């Protein structure tokens, strides 16, 4: 499994392109902006993109979803609770941050996710972990070796909880659940660098607090 990390958009969120190096089947995680750049990476590697995985619905993670979906025919996947954010500039906070809805293109989800769902992308089975706190519908995608964590957890921090559907108590529960996952993982988050789960357990102060509270 090859993971490409692109920092895109006005908030510099991570867009991930994951693919199998033999079959060249892949997926895109959180296409938050700069669709032509994302598509250029896909085209240069001759990838077939089957899924667009949305860890949540904030605008900085979905602004390029409509364009990438149109170009690739990939299925857009998002948790049920965050589905309205894919079609509303107010719900996804774009209009709150920019003062307008111009520039936002809505996209309809194809697959509505729930906790414990499994999907296969790039030849890998991913379990959907519902991890609310940053938004009501935040999810992580877990392969057992790789965790795609979005804005739930970063290397040394976690997602904000002061947005309309954020919740600090839910975030603490979600961080505790991530800390208690069995084994090691490489964690690719929505902002910043990737990190080993063992290092996140050891050094991330929010994860340490969540575990202590648990």
mmCIF file of C-alpha atoms in Angstrom:
data_model
loop_
_atom_site.group_PDB
_atom_site.id
_atom_site.type_symbol
_atom_site.label_atom_id
_atom_site.label_comp_id
_atom_site.label_asym_id
_atom_site.label_seq_id
_atom_site.Cartn_x
_atom_site.Cartn_y
_atom_site.Cartn_z
ATOM 1 C CA UNK A 1 0.000 0.000 0.000
ATOM 2 C CA UNK A 2 1.418 3.336 -1.100
ATOM 3 C CA UNK A 3 0.141 6.538 0.517
ATOM 4 C CA UNK A 4 0.738 9.959 -1.039
ATOM 5 C CA UNK A 5 0.095 12.962 1.199
ATOM 6 C CA UNK A 6 -0.797 16.307 -0.384
ATOM 7 C CA UNK A 7 -1.309 19.491 1.619
ATOM 8 C CA UNK A 8 -4.147 21.304 -0.156
ATOM 9 C CA UNK A 9 -6.570 24.200 0.112
ATOM 10 C CA UNK A 10 -6.816 27.402 2.112
ATOM 11 C CA UNK A 11 -6.517 25.604 5.457
ATOM 12 C CA UNK A 12 -3.698 23.318 4.284
ATOM 13 C CA UNK A 13 -5.458 20.058 5.028
ATOM 14 C CA UNK A 14 -4.013 16.693 4.071
ATOM 15 C CA UNK A 15 -5.464 14.930 1.056
ATOM 16 C CA UNK A 16 -4.291 11.327 0.835
ATOM 17 C CA UNK A 17 -4.088 9.146 -2.247
ATOM 18 C CA UNK A 18 -3.725 5.481 -1.377
ATOM 19 C CA UNK A 19 -3.136 2.780 -3.954
ATOM 20 C CA UNK A 20 -1.959 -0.750 -4.585
ATOM 21 C CA UNK A 21 1.328 -0.607 -6.486
ATOM 22 C CA UNK A 22 0.538 -3.732 -8.517
ATOM 23 C CA UNK A 23 -3.102 -3.274 -9.483
ATOM 24 C CA UNK A 24 -2.925 0.567 -9.437
ATOM 25 C CA UNK A 25 -6.358 0.601 -7.836
ATOM 26 C CA UNK A 26 -6.673 3.435 -5.368
ATOM 27 C CA UNK A 27 -8.751 5.804 -3.297
ATOM 28 C CA UNK A 28 -8.675 9.455 -2.255
ATOM 29 C CA UNK A 29 -9.117 10.597 1.337
ATOM 30 C CA UNK A 30 -10.402 14.113 2.086
ATOM 31 C CA UNK A 31 -9.974 15.963 -1.220
ATOM 32 C CA UNK A 32 -10.078 19.386 0.403
ATOM 33 C CA UNK A 33 -8.986 21.596 -2.479
ATOM 34 C CA UNK A 34 -6.784 21.974 -5.552
ATOM 35 C CA UNK A 35 -8.618 19.323 -7.589
ATOM 36 C CA UNK A 36 -6.353 19.665 -10.623
ATOM 37 C CA UNK A 37 -3.315 18.910 -8.480
ATOM 38 C CA UNK A 38 -5.007 15.825 -7.024
ATOM 39 C CA UNK A 39 -6.096 14.627 -10.445
ATOM 40 C CA UNK A 40 -2.629 15.217 -11.874
ATOM 41 C CA UNK A 41 -1.161 12.896 -9.232
ATOM 42 C CA UNK A 42 -3.771 10.285 -10.112
ATOM 43 C CA UNK A 43 -3.176 10.599 -13.854
ATOM 44 C CA UNK A 44 0.613 10.531 -13.609
ATOM 45 C CA UNK A 45 0.430 7.224 -11.746
ATOM 46 C CA UNK A 46 -2.293 5.840 -14.020
ATOM 47 C CA UNK A 47 -4.492 5.021 -11.031
ATOM 48 C CA UNK A 48 -8.073 3.796 -11.032
ATOM 49 C CA UNK A 49 -9.802 5.545 -8.148
ATOM 50 C CA UNK A 50 -12.779 3.640 -6.749
ATOM 51 C CA UNK A 51 -13.598 5.533 -3.541
ATOM 52 C CA UNK A 52 -13.463 9.007 -2.065
ATOM 53 C CA UNK A 53 -13.278 8.540 1.696
ATOM 54 C CA UNK A 54 -14.432 11.508 3.757
ATOM 55 C CA UNK A 55 -13.256 11.409 7.351
ATOM 56 C CA UNK A 56 -15.747 14.230 8.010
ATOM 57 C CA UNK A 57 -17.607 16.932 6.145
ATOM 58 C CA UNK A 58 -15.855 20.213 6.932
ATOM 59 C CA UNK A 59 -15.163 22.265 3.820
ATOM 60 C CA UNK A 60 -11.369 22.011 4.059
ATOM 61 C CA UNK A 61 -11.696 18.247 3.566
ATOM 62 C CA UNK A 62 -14.325 18.104 0.796
ATOM 63 C CA UNK A 63 -13.960 21.170 -1.458
ATOM 64 C CA UNK A 64 -12.510 19.125 -4.325
ATOM 65 C CA UNK A 65 -14.757 16.087 -3.819
ATOM 66 C CA UNK A 66 -17.233 16.990 -6.556
ATOM 67 C CA UNK A 67 -14.494 17.539 -9.153
ATOM 68 C CA UNK A 68 -12.579 14.386 -8.225
ATOM 69 C CA UNK A 69 -15.795 12.373 -8.239
ATOM 70 C CA UNK A 70 -16.759 13.719 -11.650
ATOM 71 C CA UNK A 71 -13.329 12.950 -13.118
ATOM 72 C CA UNK A 72 -12.903 9.466 -11.658
ATOM 73 C CA UNK A 73 -16.411 8.094 -11.096
ATOM 74 C CA UNK A 74 -15.368 7.149 -7.564
ATOM 75 C CA UNK A 75 -17.976 6.504 -4.887
ATOM 76 C CA UNK A 76 -18.178 9.216 -2.227
ATOM 77 C CA UNK A 77 -18.287 7.768 1.293
ATOM 78 C CA UNK A 78 -19.187 9.724 4.439
ATOM 79 C CA UNK A 79 -20.790 9.011 7.803
ATOM 80 C CA UNK A 80 -24.544 9.511 7.893
ATOM 81 C CA UNK A 81 -24.283 12.352 10.427
ATOM 82 C CA UNK A 82 -21.930 14.385 8.229
ATOM 83 C CA UNK A 83 -23.683 13.743 4.917
ATOM 84 C CA UNK A 84 -25.506 17.142 4.981
ATOM 85 C CA UNK A 85 -22.132 18.885 4.993
ATOM 86 C CA UNK A 86 -21.383 17.606 1.493
ATOM 87 C CA UNK A 87 -24.252 19.620 0.018
ATOM 88 C CA UNK A 88 -24.429 22.720 2.246
ATOM 89 C CA UNK A 89 -21.856 25.514 2.506
ATOM 90 C CA UNK A 90 -23.474 26.520 5.790
ATOM 91 C CA UNK A 91 -23.289 23.019 7.288
ATOM 92 C CA UNK A 92 -19.657 22.481 6.245
ATOM 93 C CA UNK A 93 -18.661 25.954 7.548
ATOM 94 C CA UNK A 94 -17.431 27.245 4.179
ATOM 95 C CA UNK A 95 -19.806 30.211 4.221
ATOM 96 C CA UNK A 96 -18.926 30.923 7.862
ATOM 97 C CA UNK A 97 -15.226 31.165 7.056
ATOM 98 C CA UNK A 98 -15.505 32.933 3.681
ATOM 99 C CA UNK A 99 -18.750 34.893 3.951
ATOM 100 C CA UNK A 100 -20.115 33.334 0.762
ATOM 101 C CA UNK A 101 -21.103 30.004 -0.745
ATOM 102 C CA UNK A 102 -19.537 30.881 -4.119
ATOM 103 C CA UNK A 103 -16.847 28.415 -5.064
ATOM 104 C CA UNK A 104 -18.421 25.477 -3.266
ATOM 105 C CA UNK A 105 -19.770 22.662 -5.441
ATOM 106 C CA UNK A 106 -22.000 20.194 -3.593
ATOM 107 C CA UNK A 107 -21.573 16.475 -4.057
ATOM 108 C CA UNK A 108 -24.008 13.691 -3.215
ATOM 109 C CA UNK A 109 -22.694 10.814 -1.106
ATOM 110 C CA UNK A 110 -22.921 7.335 -2.601
ATOM 111 C CA UNK A 111 -22.227 5.350 0.566
ATOM 112 C CA UNK A 112 -23.439 6.396 4.009
ATOM 113 C CA UNK A 113 -21.168 4.960 6.656
ATOM 114 C CA UNK A 114 -21.881 3.638 10.141
ATOM 115 C CA UNK A 115 -19.585 2.492 12.917
ATOM 116 C CA UNK A 116 -18.254 -1.002 12.237
ATOM 117 C CA UNK A 117 -18.896 -0.940 8.490
ATOM 118 C CA UNK A 118 -16.231 -2.456 6.268
ATOM 119 C CA UNK A 119 -15.290 -1.456 2.755
ATOM 120 C CA UNK A 120 -12.602 -2.649 0.385
ATOM 121 C CA UNK A 121 -10.456 -0.086 -1.414
ATOM 122 C CA UNK A 122 -7.110 -0.660 -3.142
ATOM 123 C CA UNK A 123 -7.331 -4.318 -2.199
ATOM 124 C CA UNK A 124 -7.441 -3.523 1.530
ATOM 125 C CA UNK A 125 -10.363 -3.965 3.921
ATOM 126 C CA UNK A 126 -10.982 -0.844 5.992
ATOM 127 C CA UNK A 127 -13.088 -0.811 9.126
ATOM 128 C CA UNK A 128 -15.063 2.349 9.795
ATOM 129 C CA UNK A 129 -14.526 3.660 13.320
ATOM 130 C CA UNK A 130 -17.043 6.325 14.329
ATOM 131 C CA UNK A 131 -14.990 8.885 16.273
ATOM 132 C CA UNK A 132 -17.205 11.895 17.045
ATOM 133 C CA UNK A 133 -15.880 14.967 18.797
ATOM 134 C CA UNK A 134 -14.588 17.241 16.044
ATOM 135 C CA UNK A 135 -17.887 16.679 14.221
ATOM 136 C CA UNK A 136 -20.793 14.365 14.951
ATOM 137 C CA UNK A 137 -19.914 12.216 11.958
ATOM 138 C CA UNK A 138 -16.145 12.000 12.158
ATOM 139 C CA UNK A 139 -14.734 8.607 11.249
ATOM 140 C CA UNK A 140 -11.362 6.917 11.036
ATOM 141 C CA UNK A 141 -10.604 4.194 8.504
ATOM 142 C CA UNK A 142 -8.577 1.343 10.000
ATOM 143 C CA UNK A 143 -6.813 -1.428 8.089
ATOM 144 C CA UNK A 144 -5.013 -2.864 11.111
ATOM 145 C CA UNK A 145 -1.726 -1.450 9.814
ATOM 146 C CA UNK A 146 -2.804 2.021 8.688
ATOM 147 C CA UNK A 147 -5.206 4.414 10.407
ATOM 148 C CA UNK A 148 -6.669 7.263 8.363
ATOM 149 C CA UNK A 149 -7.661 9.543 11.233
ATOM 150 C CA UNK A 150 -8.784 12.802 9.644
ATOM 151 C CA UNK A 151 -9.189 15.522 12.270
ATOM 152 C CA UNK A 152 -9.865 13.182 15.170
ATOM 153 C CA UNK A 153 -6.220 12.839 16.162
ATOM 154 C CA UNK A 154 -2.970 14.398 14.982
ATOM 155 C CA UNK A 155 0.585 13.499 15.912
ATOM 156 C CA UNK A 156 0.610 15.850 18.896
ATOM 157 C CA UNK A 157 -2.932 17.219 19.111
ATOM 158 C CA UNK A 158 -6.550 16.575 18.176
ATOM 159 C CA UNK A 159 -9.321 18.292 16.253
ATOM 160 C CA UNK A 160 -11.125 21.362 17.543
ATOM 161 C CA UNK A 161 -14.321 20.751 19.482
ATOM 162 C CA UNK A 162 -15.751 24.288 19.414
ATOM 163 C CA UNK A 163 -17.652 24.004 16.127
ATOM 164 C CA UNK A 164 -21.475 23.600 16.122
ATOM 165 C CA UNK A 165 -21.495 19.793 16.369
ATOM 166 C CA UNK A 166 -18.203 19.394 18.204
ATOM 167 C CA UNK A 167 -18.174 17.818 21.656
ATOM 168 C CA UNK A 168 -15.223 17.620 24.051
ATOM 169 C CA UNK A 169 -16.540 14.608 25.962
ATOM 170 C CA UNK A 170 -17.124 12.698 22.735
ATOM 171 C CA UNK A 171 -13.599 13.605 21.606
ATOM 172 C CA UNK A 172 -12.118 12.230 24.810
ATOM 173 C CA UNK A 173 -13.987 8.957 24.284
ATOM 174 C CA UNK A 174 -12.844 8.774 20.668
ATOM 175 C CA UNK A 175 -9.203 9.415 21.595
ATOM 176 C CA UNK A 176 -9.382 6.746 24.281
ATOM 177 C CA UNK A 177 -10.749 4.258 21.755
ATOM 178 C CA UNK A 178 -7.928 5.021 19.329
ATOM 179 C CA UNK A 179 -5.329 4.675 22.084
ATOM 180 C CA UNK A 180 -6.732 1.252 22.969
ATOM 181 C CA UNK A 181 -6.492 -0.193 19.460
ATOM 182 C CA UNK A 182 -4.451 -3.377 19.452
ATOM 183 C CA UNK A 183 -1.042 -3.325 17.820
ATOM 184 C CA UNK A 184 0.878 -0.720 15.875
ATOM 185 C CA UNK A 185 -0.363 1.537 13.081
ATOM 186 C CA UNK A 186 0.919 4.345 10.921
ATOM 187 C CA UNK A 187 -1.534 7.174 11.495
ATOM 188 C CA UNK A 188 -2.230 9.571 8.628
ATOM 189 C CA UNK A 189 -4.167 12.560 9.909
ATOM 190 C CA UNK A 190 -5.997 15.526 8.448
ATOM 191 C CA UNK A 191 -3.243 18.036 9.229
ATOM 192 C CA UNK A 192 0.478 17.667 9.840
ATOM 193 C CA UNK A 193 2.783 14.714 9.517
ATOM 194 C CA UNK A 194 2.024 11.014 9.829
ATOM 195 C CA UNK A 195 3.044 9.323 13.083
ATOM 196 C CA UNK A 196 3.188 5.895 14.654
ATOM 197 C CA UNK A 197 0.282 5.091 16.946
ATOM 198 C CA UNK A 198 2.738 4.104 19.666
ATOM 199 C CA UNK A 199 4.269 7.592 19.549
ATOM 200 C CA UNK A 200 0.821 9.188 19.654
ATOM 201 C CA UNK A 201 -0.043 7.112 22.722
ATOM 202 C CA UNK A 202 3.216 8.142 24.364
ATOM 203 C CA UNK A 203 3.551 11.825 23.453
ATOM 204 C CA UNK A 204 0.165 13.260 22.442
ATOM 205 C CA UNK A 205 -1.078 15.180 25.523
ATOM 206 C CA UNK A 206 -4.744 14.946 24.519
ATOM 207 C CA UNK A 207 -4.558 11.185 24.054
ATOM 208 C CA UNK A 208 -2.749 10.837 27.371
ATOM 209 C CA UNK A 209 -5.476 12.900 29.055
ATOM 210 C CA UNK A 210 -8.218 10.826 27.435
ATOM 211 C CA UNK A 211 -6.619 7.603 28.643
ATOM 212 C CA UNK A 212 -6.247 9.024 32.163
ATOM 213 C CA UNK A 213 -9.901 10.059 32.200
ATOM 214 C CA UNK A 214 -10.997 6.646 30.942
#
